[in-house]
mmCIF file of C-alpha atoms and ligand atoms in Angstrom:
data_model
loop_
_atom_site.group_PDB
_atom_site.id
_atom_site.type_symbol
_atom_site.label_atom_id
_atom_site.label_comp_id
_atom_site.label_asym_id
_atom_site.label_seq_id
_atom_site.Cartn_x
_atom_site.Cartn_y
_atom_site.Cartn_z
ATOM 1 C CA MET A 1 -19.294 9.501 16.229
ATOM 2 C CA LYS A 2 -21.416 7.877 13.475
ATOM 3 C CA THR A 3 -19.892 7.107 10.233
ATOM 4 C CA THR A 4 -21.383 9.337 7.194
ATOM 5 C CA ILE A 5 -21.363 6.001 4.038
ATOM 6 C CA THR A 6 -21.041 7.911 1.451
ATOM 7 C CA ASN A 7 -20.762 6.942 -2.823
ATOM 8 C CA ASP A 8 -20.674 11.365 -3.706
ATOM 9 C CA PRO A 9 -17.661 12.532 -3.599
ATOM 10 C CA LYS A 10 -19.708 16.766 -3.171
ATOM 11 C CA VAL A 11 -19.996 14.719 0.335
ATOM 12 C CA ALA A 12 -16.708 13.980 1.873
ATOM 13 C CA ALA A 13 -15.563 17.399 -0.260
ATOM 14 C CA GLU A 14 -17.448 19.052 2.970
ATOM 15 C CA PHE A 15 -15.998 17.076 5.540
ATOM 16 C CA ILE A 16 -12.747 17.937 3.755
ATOM 17 C CA LYS A 17 -13.158 21.309 4.321
ATOM 18 C CA ALA A 18 -14.878 21.766 7.699
ATOM 19 C CA GLY A 19 -10.853 20.124 9.425
ATOM 20 C CA GLU A 20 -12.376 16.444 9.411
ATOM 21 C CA ILE A 21 -10.590 13.372 7.567
ATOM 22 C CA ALA A 22 -12.696 11.304 5.148
ATOM 23 C CA ALA A 23 -11.912 7.758 3.506
ATOM 24 C CA PHE A 24 -12.097 7.316 0.206
ATOM 25 C CA PRO A 25 -11.026 5.096 -3.299
ATOM 26 C CA THR A 26 -8.194 5.591 -5.450
ATOM 27 C CA GLU A 27 -6.716 3.192 -7.477
ATOM 28 C CA THR A 28 -3.932 1.789 -4.834
ATOM 29 C CA VAL A 29 -5.520 1.044 -2.058
ATOM 30 C CA TYR A 30 -8.203 3.307 0.211
ATOM 31 C CA GLY A 31 -6.459 6.601 1.208
ATOM 32 C CA LEU A 32 -7.474 8.123 4.819
ATOM 33 C CA GLY A 33 -7.233 12.085 3.642
ATOM 34 C CA ALA A 34 -7.621 15.613 5.380
ATOM 35 C CA ASP A 35 -6.641 18.933 3.940
ATOM 36 C CA ALA A 36 -2.917 19.149 3.425
ATOM 37 C CA PHE A 37 -2.813 22.801 4.333
ATOM 38 C CA ASN A 38 -4.769 22.002 8.502
ATOM 39 C CA GLU A 39 -2.087 21.007 10.613
ATOM 40 C CA LYS A 40 -4.746 20.117 13.139
ATOM 41 C CA ALA A 41 -7.036 18.459 10.800
ATOM 42 C CA VAL A 42 -3.738 16.193 9.217
ATOM 43 C CA LYS A 43 -2.945 15.552 13.184
ATOM 44 C CA LYS A 44 -6.649 12.849 13.379
ATOM 45 C CA ILE A 45 -5.257 10.543 10.745
ATOM 46 C CA PHE A 46 -2.253 9.872 13.026
ATOM 47 C CA THR A 47 -4.594 9.931 16.057
ATOM 48 C CA ALA A 48 -7.189 7.441 13.640
ATOM 49 C CA LYS A 49 -3.866 4.923 12.385
ATOM 50 C CA GLY A 50 -2.251 5.226 15.222
ATOM 51 C CA ARG A 51 0.575 6.299 13.224
ATOM 52 C CA PRO A 52 3.631 7.464 14.716
ATOM 53 C CA ALA A 53 4.612 11.120 13.831
ATOM 54 C CA ASP A 54 7.293 10.281 12.306
ATOM 55 C CA ASN A 55 5.846 8.023 9.228
ATOM 56 C CA PRO A 56 5.593 11.031 6.502
ATOM 57 C CA LEU A 57 1.576 11.281 4.567
ATOM 58 C CA ILE A 58 1.370 11.439 0.936
ATOM 59 C CA VAL A 59 -0.118 14.447 -0.465
ATOM 60 C CA HIS A 60 -2.829 13.874 -3.145
ATOM 61 C CA ILE A 61 -3.208 16.241 -6.155
ATOM 62 C CA ALA A 62 -5.765 16.406 -9.027
ATOM 63 C CA ASN A 63 -4.221 19.095 -11.310
ATOM 64 C CA LYS A 64 -0.378 18.797 -12.166
ATOM 65 C CA LYS A 65 -0.227 22.466 -11.402
ATOM 66 C CA ASP A 66 -0.434 21.755 -7.387
ATOM 67 C CA ILE A 67 2.941 20.419 -7.288
ATOM 68 C CA LEU A 68 4.343 23.525 -7.170
ATOM 69 C CA LEU A 69 1.621 24.626 -4.738
ATOM 70 C CA LEU A 70 3.828 22.100 -2.261
ATOM 71 C CA ALA A 71 7.495 21.977 -3.389
ATOM 72 C CA ARG A 72 9.971 24.337 -4.147
ATOM 73 C CA GLU A 73 11.291 23.483 -7.134
ATOM 74 C CA ILE A 74 10.361 20.626 -9.667
ATOM 75 C CA THR A 75 13.919 18.809 -10.138
ATOM 76 C CA PRO A 76 14.354 17.385 -13.901
ATOM 77 C CA SER A 77 14.413 13.857 -12.330
ATOM 78 C CA ALA A 78 10.966 14.229 -11.222
ATOM 79 C CA LYS A 79 10.077 15.985 -14.479
ATOM 80 C CA LYS A 80 10.201 12.766 -16.706
ATOM 81 C CA ILE A 81 8.185 10.402 -13.967
ATOM 82 C CA ILE A 82 5.787 13.249 -13.195
ATOM 83 C CA SER A 83 4.462 13.520 -17.147
ATOM 84 C CA LYS A 84 4.980 9.721 -17.798
ATOM 85 C CA PHE A 85 2.989 8.379 -15.690
ATOM 86 C CA PHE A 86 0.847 11.536 -13.911
ATOM 87 C CA PRO A 87 -1.717 10.260 -12.560
ATOM 88 C CA GLY A 88 -0.904 7.084 -11.635
ATOM 89 C CA PRO A 89 0.234 5.018 -9.420
ATOM 90 C CA VAL A 90 3.416 6.464 -8.120
ATOM 91 C CA THR A 91 4.219 8.710 -5.294
ATOM 92 C CA VAL A 92 7.359 11.671 -5.926
ATOM 93 C CA ILE A 93 9.440 13.133 -2.797
ATOM 94 C CA LEU A 94 10.501 16.991 -3.482
ATOM 95 C CA LYS A 95 11.238 19.760 -1.791
ATOM 96 C CA LYS A 96 9.190 21.210 0.295
ATOM 97 C CA ASN A 97 7.213 24.694 0.987
ATOM 98 C CA GLU A 98 7.606 26.145 4.199
ATOM 99 C CA ILE A 99 3.598 26.536 4.180
ATOM 100 C CA ILE A 100 3.543 22.910 4.445
ATOM 101 C CA PRO A 101 2.751 21.691 7.746
ATOM 102 C CA ASN A 102 4.778 19.983 9.569
ATOM 103 C CA ALA A 103 2.863 16.839 10.656
ATOM 104 C CA VAL A 104 1.690 15.955 6.730
ATOM 105 C CA THR A 105 6.153 15.570 6.058
ATOM 106 C CA GLY A 106 6.786 13.640 10.235
ATOM 107 C CA GLY A 107 8.960 16.794 10.130
ATOM 108 C CA LEU A 108 10.985 16.596 6.823
ATOM 109 C CA ASP A 109 11.843 19.020 4.588
ATOM 110 C CA THR A 110 10.678 16.520 1.502
ATOM 111 C CA ILE A 111 7.093 16.257 0.896
ATOM 112 C CA ALA A 112 5.471 13.164 -0.867
ATOM 113 C CA ILE A 113 3.410 14.252 -3.870
ATOM 114 C CA ARG A 114 0.748 11.752 -6.259
ATOM 115 C CA MET A 115 -1.899 12.197 -8.140
ATOM 116 C CA PRO A 116 -3.880 9.891 -8.340
ATOM 117 C CA SER A 117 -5.837 8.101 -11.481
ATOM 118 C CA GLY A 118 -9.394 7.282 -10.004
ATOM 119 C CA ARG A 119 -12.442 9.380 -11.137
ATOM 120 C CA LEU A 120 -13.985 9.566 -8.009
ATOM 121 C CA ALA A 121 -10.608 10.643 -5.499
ATOM 122 C CA LYS A 122 -10.299 13.181 -8.656
ATOM 123 C CA GLN A 123 -13.630 14.724 -8.283
ATOM 124 C CA LEU A 124 -13.003 14.645 -4.334
ATOM 125 C CA ILE A 125 -9.962 16.777 -4.083
ATOM 126 C CA LYS A 126 -11.431 18.902 -6.326
ATOM 127 C CA SER A 127 -14.680 19.738 -4.956
ATOM 128 C CA ALA A 128 -12.189 19.657 -1.259
ATOM 129 C CA GLY A 129 -10.463 22.955 -2.994
ATOM 130 C CA VAL A 130 -6.915 21.711 -1.030
ATOM 131 C CA PRO A 131 -4.667 18.748 -1.787
ATOM 132 C CA ILE A 132 -5.192 16.701 0.171
ATOM 133 C CA ALA A 133 -2.135 14.330 2.317
ATOM 134 C CA ALA A 134 -3.800 10.768 2.703
ATOM 135 C CA PRO A 135 -1.838 7.960 4.272
ATOM 136 C CA SER A 136 -3.697 4.445 3.741
ATOM 137 C CA ALA A 137 -6.776 3.984 5.389
ATOM 138 C CA ASN A 138 -6.269 1.430 7.820
ATOM 139 C CA LEU A 139 -4.765 0.964 11.424
ATOM 140 C CA SER A 140 -0.928 1.550 11.207
ATOM 141 C CA GLY A 141 0.775 -2.945 10.929
ATOM 142 C CA SER A 142 -2.284 -4.239 9.095
ATOM 143 C CA PRO A 143 -3.029 -4.945 5.815
ATOM 144 C CA SER A 144 -3.570 -1.974 3.374
ATOM 145 C CA PRO A 145 -7.857 -1.543 2.133
ATOM 146 C CA THR A 146 -8.361 -2.240 -1.090
ATOM 147 C CA ASN A 147 -12.190 -1.863 -0.770
ATOM 148 C CA PHE A 148 -14.200 0.341 1.567
ATOM 149 C CA MET A 149 -15.817 -2.674 3.479
ATOM 150 C CA HIS A 150 -11.163 -3.380 4.693
ATOM 151 C CA VAL A 151 -12.262 0.859 5.583
ATOM 152 C CA LEU A 152 -14.958 0.029 7.834
ATOM 153 C CA ARG A 153 -13.749 -3.050 9.381
ATOM 154 C CA ASP A 154 -11.102 -1.156 10.929
ATOM 155 C CA PHE A 155 -12.631 2.277 11.412
ATOM 156 C CA ASN A 156 -16.647 1.916 11.308
ATOM 157 C CA ASN A 157 -17.679 4.605 13.734
ATOM 158 C CA LYS A 158 -14.339 6.223 14.197
ATOM 159 C CA ILE A 159 -13.978 8.968 11.495
ATOM 160 C CA PRO A 160 -16.920 11.066 9.419
ATOM 161 C CA CYS A 161 -16.638 9.725 6.597
ATOM 162 C CA LEU A 162 -16.284 7.287 4.261
ATOM 163 C CA LEU A 163 -16.280 8.093 0.692
ATOM 164 C CA ILE A 164 -17.792 4.547 -1.245
ATOM 165 C CA GLY A 165 -16.389 3.660 -4.495
ATOM 166 C CA PRO A 166 -14.963 0.182 -6.837
ATOM 167 C CA SER A 167 -12.254 -1.854 -5.039
ATOM 168 C CA ALA A 168 -8.733 -0.573 -5.490
ATOM 169 C CA LYS A 169 -7.814 -1.125 -9.538
ATOM 170 C CA TYR A 170 -4.033 -1.933 -8.225
ATOM 171 C CA GLY A 171 -3.672 -3.154 -4.729
ATOM 172 C CA LEU A 172 -0.873 -2.759 -3.101
ATOM 173 C CA GLU A 173 0.131 1.641 -2.311
ATOM 174 C CA SER A 174 2.221 3.824 -4.936
ATOM 175 C CA THR A 175 5.780 3.407 -5.739
ATOM 176 C CA VAL A 176 6.970 5.763 -3.620
ATOM 177 C CA ILE A 177 10.132 7.545 -5.912
ATOM 178 C CA ASP A 178 12.399 10.526 -4.037
ATOM 179 C CA CYS A 179 13.580 13.082 -6.977
ATOM 180 C CA THR A 180 15.510 15.435 -5.200
ATOM 181 C CA GLY A 181 18.650 14.129 -6.072
ATOM 182 C CA LYS A 182 20.120 13.707 -9.525
ATOM 183 C CA HIS A 183 18.883 10.453 -10.283
ATOM 184 C CA PRO A 184 15.156 8.585 -9.462
ATOM 185 C CA VAL A 185 15.792 6.903 -6.052
ATOM 186 C CA ILE A 186 13.376 4.443 -5.424
ATOM 187 C CA LEU A 187 12.258 4.023 -1.396
ATOM 188 C CA ARG A 188 9.065 2.100 -2.051
ATOM 189 C CA PRO A 189 8.736 -0.961 -5.275
ATOM 190 C CA GLY A 190 5.274 -1.011 -6.137
ATOM 191 C CA SER A 191 3.321 -0.927 -9.343
ATOM 192 C CA ILE A 192 4.791 0.714 -11.339
ATOM 193 C CA THR A 193 7.979 -0.294 -11.260
ATOM 194 C CA LEU A 194 12.441 -0.133 -12.004
ATOM 195 C CA GLU A 195 12.254 -1.567 -15.087
ATOM 196 C CA GLN A 196 9.502 1.518 -16.450
ATOM 197 C CA ILE A 197 11.986 3.968 -14.551
ATOM 198 C CA LYS A 198 14.788 2.904 -15.680
ATOM 199 C CA LYS A 199 13.519 3.868 -19.116
ATOM 200 C CA LEU A 200 13.722 6.953 -18.161
ATOM 201 C CA ASP A 201 16.624 7.890 -16.333
ATOM 202 C CA LYS A 202 18.768 4.430 -17.083
ATOM 203 C CA HIS A 203 20.640 5.675 -13.721
ATOM 204 C CA ALA A 204 17.257 5.413 -11.754
ATOM 205 C CA VAL A 205 18.549 3.152 -8.250
ATOM 206 C CA LEU A 206 16.613 0.519 -6.051
ATOM 207 C CA LEU A 207 17.517 1.806 -2.341
ATOM 208 C CA LYS A 208 17.446 -1.393 -0.840
ATOM 209 C CA LYS A 209 18.926 -0.085 3.192
ATOM 210 C CA PHE A 210 16.816 2.233 4.203
ATOM 211 C CA THR A 211 17.766 4.864 6.309
ATOM 212 C CA LYS A 212 15.582 6.606 8.917
ATOM 213 C CA LEU A 213 16.045 9.564 6.785
ATOM 214 C CA LYS A 214 15.984 8.513 3.503
ATOM 215 C CA SER A 215 12.212 6.731 4.372
ATOM 216 C CA PRO A 216 10.304 7.196 8.115
ATOM 217 C CA GLY A 217 7.939 5.067 6.501
ATOM 218 C CA GLN A 218 9.840 1.225 5.881
ATOM 219 C CA LYS A 219 11.398 1.288 9.496
ATOM 220 C CA TYR A 220 7.920 0.043 10.623
ATOM 221 C CA LYS A 221 5.866 -2.796 10.730
ATOM 222 C CA HIS A 222 3.463 -3.099 8.443
ATOM 223 C CA TYR A 223 1.138 -4.528 6.111
ATOM 224 C CA SER A 224 0.041 -7.454 8.843
ATOM 225 C CA PRO A 225 -2.483 -9.569 8.998
ATOM 226 C CA LYS A 226 -3.144 -11.840 12.564
ATOM 227 C CA ALA A 227 -2.074 -15.091 11.232
ATOM 228 C CA ASN A 228 1.571 -16.173 10.897
ATOM 229 C CA VAL A 229 3.328 -15.595 7.329
ATOM 230 C CA LYS A 230 5.419 -17.535 6.320
ATOM 231 C CA LEU A 231 6.926 -17.015 2.515
ATOM 232 C CA ILE A 232 8.092 -20.499 0.219
ATOM 233 C CA THR A 233 10.376 -21.651 -2.736
ATOM 234 C CA VAL A 234 7.623 -23.114 -4.507
ATOM 235 C CA HIS A 235 10.631 -25.092 -6.842
ATOM 236 C CA ASN A 236 13.655 -24.898 -6.127
ATOM 237 C CA SER A 237 16.209 -25.095 -8.452
ATOM 238 C CA LYS A 238 15.810 -28.765 -9.627
ATOM 239 C CA GLY A 239 12.331 -27.493 -9.929
ATOM 240 C CA LYS A 240 11.160 -30.034 -7.594
ATOM 241 C CA SER A 241 8.191 -28.709 -5.680
ATOM 242 C CA GLU A 242 9.680 -27.652 -1.391
ATOM 243 C CA LYS A 243 8.439 -29.661 1.240
ATOM 244 C CA ILE A 244 7.060 -28.159 4.056
ATOM 245 C CA LYS A 245 6.396 -28.576 7.963
ATOM 246 C CA ILE A 246 3.002 -29.545 7.796
ATOM 247 C CA LYS A 247 3.232 -33.278 8.087
ATOM 248 C CA LEU A 248 1.060 -35.415 6.177
ATOM 249 C CA ASN A 249 1.103 -38.205 8.761
ATOM 250 C CA GLU A 250 -0.208 -37.401 11.335
ATOM 251 C CA PRO A 251 -3.432 -38.281 12.985
ATOM 252 C CA SER A 252 -5.986 -37.139 10.172
ATOM 253 C CA GLU A 253 -7.827 -34.964 13.040
ATOM 254 C CA ARG A 254 -5.039 -33.322 13.664
ATOM 255 C CA GLN A 255 -4.308 -32.971 10.307
ATOM 256 C CA LYS A 256 -7.294 -31.862 9.920
ATOM 257 C CA GLU A 257 -6.860 -29.176 12.136
ATOM 258 C CA ILE A 258 -3.926 -27.862 10.316
ATOM 259 C CA LYS A 259 -5.047 -28.223 7.369
ATOM 260 C CA GLN A 260 -8.203 -25.786 8.438
ATOM 261 C CA LYS A 261 -6.085 -23.368 10.154
ATOM 262 C CA CYS A 262 -3.325 -22.837 7.111
ATOM 263 C CA ALA A 263 -3.843 -20.682 3.351
ATOM 264 C CA PHE A 264 -1.647 -20.192 0.736
ATOM 265 C CA ILE A 265 -1.569 -17.904 -2.014
ATOM 266 C CA GLY A 266 0.862 -17.710 -4.582
ATOM 267 C CA LEU A 267 1.242 -19.389 -8.828
ATOM 268 C CA ASP A 268 1.270 -22.245 -8.545
ATOM 269 C CA LYS A 269 -2.295 -24.740 -8.983
ATOM 270 C CA ASN A 270 -0.491 -28.039 -7.915
ATOM 271 C CA PHE A 271 1.132 -27.071 -4.333
ATOM 272 C CA GLY A 272 -2.430 -24.766 -3.406
ATOM 273 C CA ARG A 273 -4.074 -27.899 -3.315
ATOM 274 C CA ARG A 274 -3.375 -29.047 0.352
ATOM 275 C CA PHE A 275 -4.675 -25.843 2.129
ATOM 276 C CA GLU A 276 -7.661 -25.107 3.410
ATOM 277 C CA LYS A 277 -7.346 -21.779 1.449
ATOM 278 C CA VAL A 278 -5.717 -20.826 -1.653
ATOM 279 C CA LEU A 279 -5.453 -18.412 -3.988
ATOM 280 C CA ILE A 280 -4.294 -19.149 -6.951
ATOM 281 C CA CYS A 281 -3.592 -16.535 -9.368
ATOM 282 C CA SER A 282 -2.666 -16.032 -13.055
ATOM 283 C CA SER A 283 -0.272 -13.531 -12.639
ATOM 284 C CA LEU A 284 2.192 -10.831 -11.106
ATOM 285 C CA SER A 285 -0.293 -8.208 -11.064
ATOM 286 C CA ILE A 286 -3.320 -10.074 -10.138
ATOM 287 C CA TYR A 287 -0.457 -12.043 -7.032
ATOM 288 C CA ALA A 288 0.161 -7.832 -5.680
ATOM 289 C CA LYS A 289 -3.602 -6.561 -6.522
ATOM 290 C CA LYS A 290 -5.452 -9.677 -4.700
ATOM 291 C CA LEU A 291 -2.718 -10.274 -1.592
ATOM 292 C CA PHE A 292 -3.927 -7.555 0.529
ATOM 293 C CA TRP A 293 -7.432 -8.440 0.542
ATOM 294 C CA PHE A 294 -6.196 -12.538 0.328
ATOM 295 C CA PHE A 295 -4.601 -10.932 4.021
ATOM 296 C CA ARG A 296 -7.209 -9.880 5.341
ATOM 297 C CA GLN A 297 -9.881 -12.654 3.931
ATOM 298 C CA CYS A 298 -7.731 -15.018 6.215
ATOM 299 C CA ASP A 299 -8.140 -13.564 9.603
ATOM 300 C CA GLU A 300 -11.602 -13.118 8.651
ATOM 301 C CA ASP A 301 -11.389 -17.238 8.269
ATOM 302 C CA ASN A 302 -9.599 -17.785 11.780
ATOM 303 C CA ILE A 303 -6.515 -19.086 9.943
ATOM 304 C CA LYS A 304 -3.096 -19.018 11.560
ATOM 305 C CA ILE A 305 -0.843 -19.631 8.786
ATOM 306 C CA ILE A 306 -0.440 -18.287 5.543
ATOM 307 C CA TYR A 307 2.360 -18.961 2.904
ATOM 308 C CA CYS A 308 2.959 -17.187 0.459
ATOM 309 C CA GLN A 309 5.202 -18.675 -2.398
ATOM 310 C CA LYS A 310 7.884 -16.138 -3.320
ATOM 311 C CA VAL A 311 8.275 -15.099 -6.680
ATOM 312 C CA ASP A 312 11.436 -13.842 -8.246
ATOM 313 C CA GLU A 313 12.412 -9.696 -7.973
ATOM 314 C CA LYS A 314 12.092 -8.484 -10.901
ATOM 315 C CA GLY A 315 9.124 -6.525 -12.309
ATOM 316 C CA ILE A 316 5.712 -5.956 -10.336
ATOM 317 C CA GLY A 317 7.674 -9.143 -8.295
ATOM 318 C CA THR A 318 9.914 -6.828 -6.251
ATOM 319 C CA ALA A 319 7.269 -4.610 -5.152
ATOM 320 C CA ILE A 320 5.340 -8.631 -3.932
ATOM 321 C CA MET A 321 9.015 -8.824 -2.244
ATOM 322 C CA ASN A 322 9.281 -5.975 -0.779
ATOM 323 C CA ARG A 323 5.860 -6.385 0.558
ATOM 324 C CA LEU A 324 5.371 -10.135 1.692
ATOM 325 C CA GLN A 325 9.002 -9.821 3.695
ATOM 326 C CA LYS A 326 7.483 -6.738 6.098
ATOM 327 C CA ALA A 327 4.540 -8.694 6.421
ATOM 328 C CA ALA A 328 6.114 -11.837 7.642
ATOM 329 C CA ASN A 329 8.681 -10.252 9.376
HETATM 330 P P1 LIG B 401 1.036 4.847 2.539
HETATM 331 O O1 LIG B 401 -0.050 6.633 2.414
HETATM 332 O O2 LIG B 401 0.851 4.608 5.115
HETATM 333 O O3 LIG B 401 1.284 4.022 2.389
HETATM 334 O O4 LIG B 401 2.750 5.859 3.403
HETATM 335 C C1 LIG B 401 2.774 6.758 2.925
HETATM 336 C C2 LIG B 401 5.098 5.887 2.232
HETATM 337 O O5 LIG B 401 5.265 7.617 1.752
HETATM 338 C C3 LIG B 401 5.141 5.546 3.604
HETATM 339 O O6 LIG B 401 5.859 5.113 3.262
HETATM 340 C C4 LIG B 401 6.324 7.199 4.212
HETATM 341 O O7 LIG B 401 7.618 6.959 4.756
HETATM 342 C C5 LIG B 401 6.530 7.075 2.537
HETATM 343 N N1 LIG B 401 6.934 9.301 2.388
HETATM 344 C C6 LIG B 401 6.140 10.264 2.598
HETATM 345 N N2 LIG B 401 6.637 11.246 3.070
HETATM 346 C C7 LIG B 401 8.735 10.656 2.086
HETATM 347 C C8 LIG B 401 8.869 12.160 2.408
HETATM 348 N N3 LIG B 401 8.809 13.412 2.589
HETATM 349 N N4 LIG B 401 10.627 11.806 2.013
HETATM 350 C C9 LIG B 401 10.557 9.922 2.125
HETATM 351 N N5 LIG B 401 9.112 8.796 2.321
HETATM 352 C C10 LIG B 401 8.117 9.618 2.213
HETATM 353 MG MG1 LIG B 402 0.009 2.747 4.862
#
């Protein structure tokens, strides 16, 4: 199959309308989309990605009024989140309408809905004239794609269409929030933080233990580069740098070889020096934005171990640690 690569959302929309799948840019990561009302088309996403059928998709809309095409009702907790954060990097879970194909929701009676803010994603959905069901446009288990080259690496000539655009603004998947209950429950942390949601409802929580039913996606291995991912605390409680197991007293050839195969991503400038490949991030948002990109770069360079600096689990640090822990598993 030849992949049509285009920068025109109308061209990509023709594929969606014809029951085909197309990859497209969003502000979180690139998505792989199909007409959410067309079960046969949606199933092609699962086949292309190798995604387990019980891991549901997020349905993308271009207009808030389309929520009621998908959900039975908009709960008060959803209303607050939608009015504050739609369009943006946040997904709400609501009770689904009967007409939604089971393939979209993995057989659940709830549906995940997001309104992306990226210009091309919006134009694509509008031109297609239907909500677009889309997970991230990567092979199941590999790091999410933050630019179109990543999509090509996984899917060149394996999907019919790729809409190219800018690199992802956030670089992490959306914050997924269950709004079916009285208070919001964050199932997957993201760029919109628990602290921000708490400003809308002080009883909002982050679900720590994922039950199979609540959040099917969380049980799968995710986001993993080919390299081994190891999490490290750069400073211990006394403010001293932690020693990691690269023995610097090894014979120089061996030392060089080990060094070549190790990479570091984090915030600490001094710590990064001893690695072959290093990305020092000047802020947590940059860490979030660059993490998957760096994982993929490391695989290209045949890096064997990626040391990732742990961060405090607050603000966007929660989402970074969530992805790091999954990648390290
Ligand atoms: P992806 O788009 O690849 O980041 O995956 C979508 C994420 O949304 C996965 O973690 C899913 O488990 C989650 N998700 C989608 N629909 C639902 C739902 N109805 N209930 C809970 N989580 C969902
Ligand atoms: Mg994904």
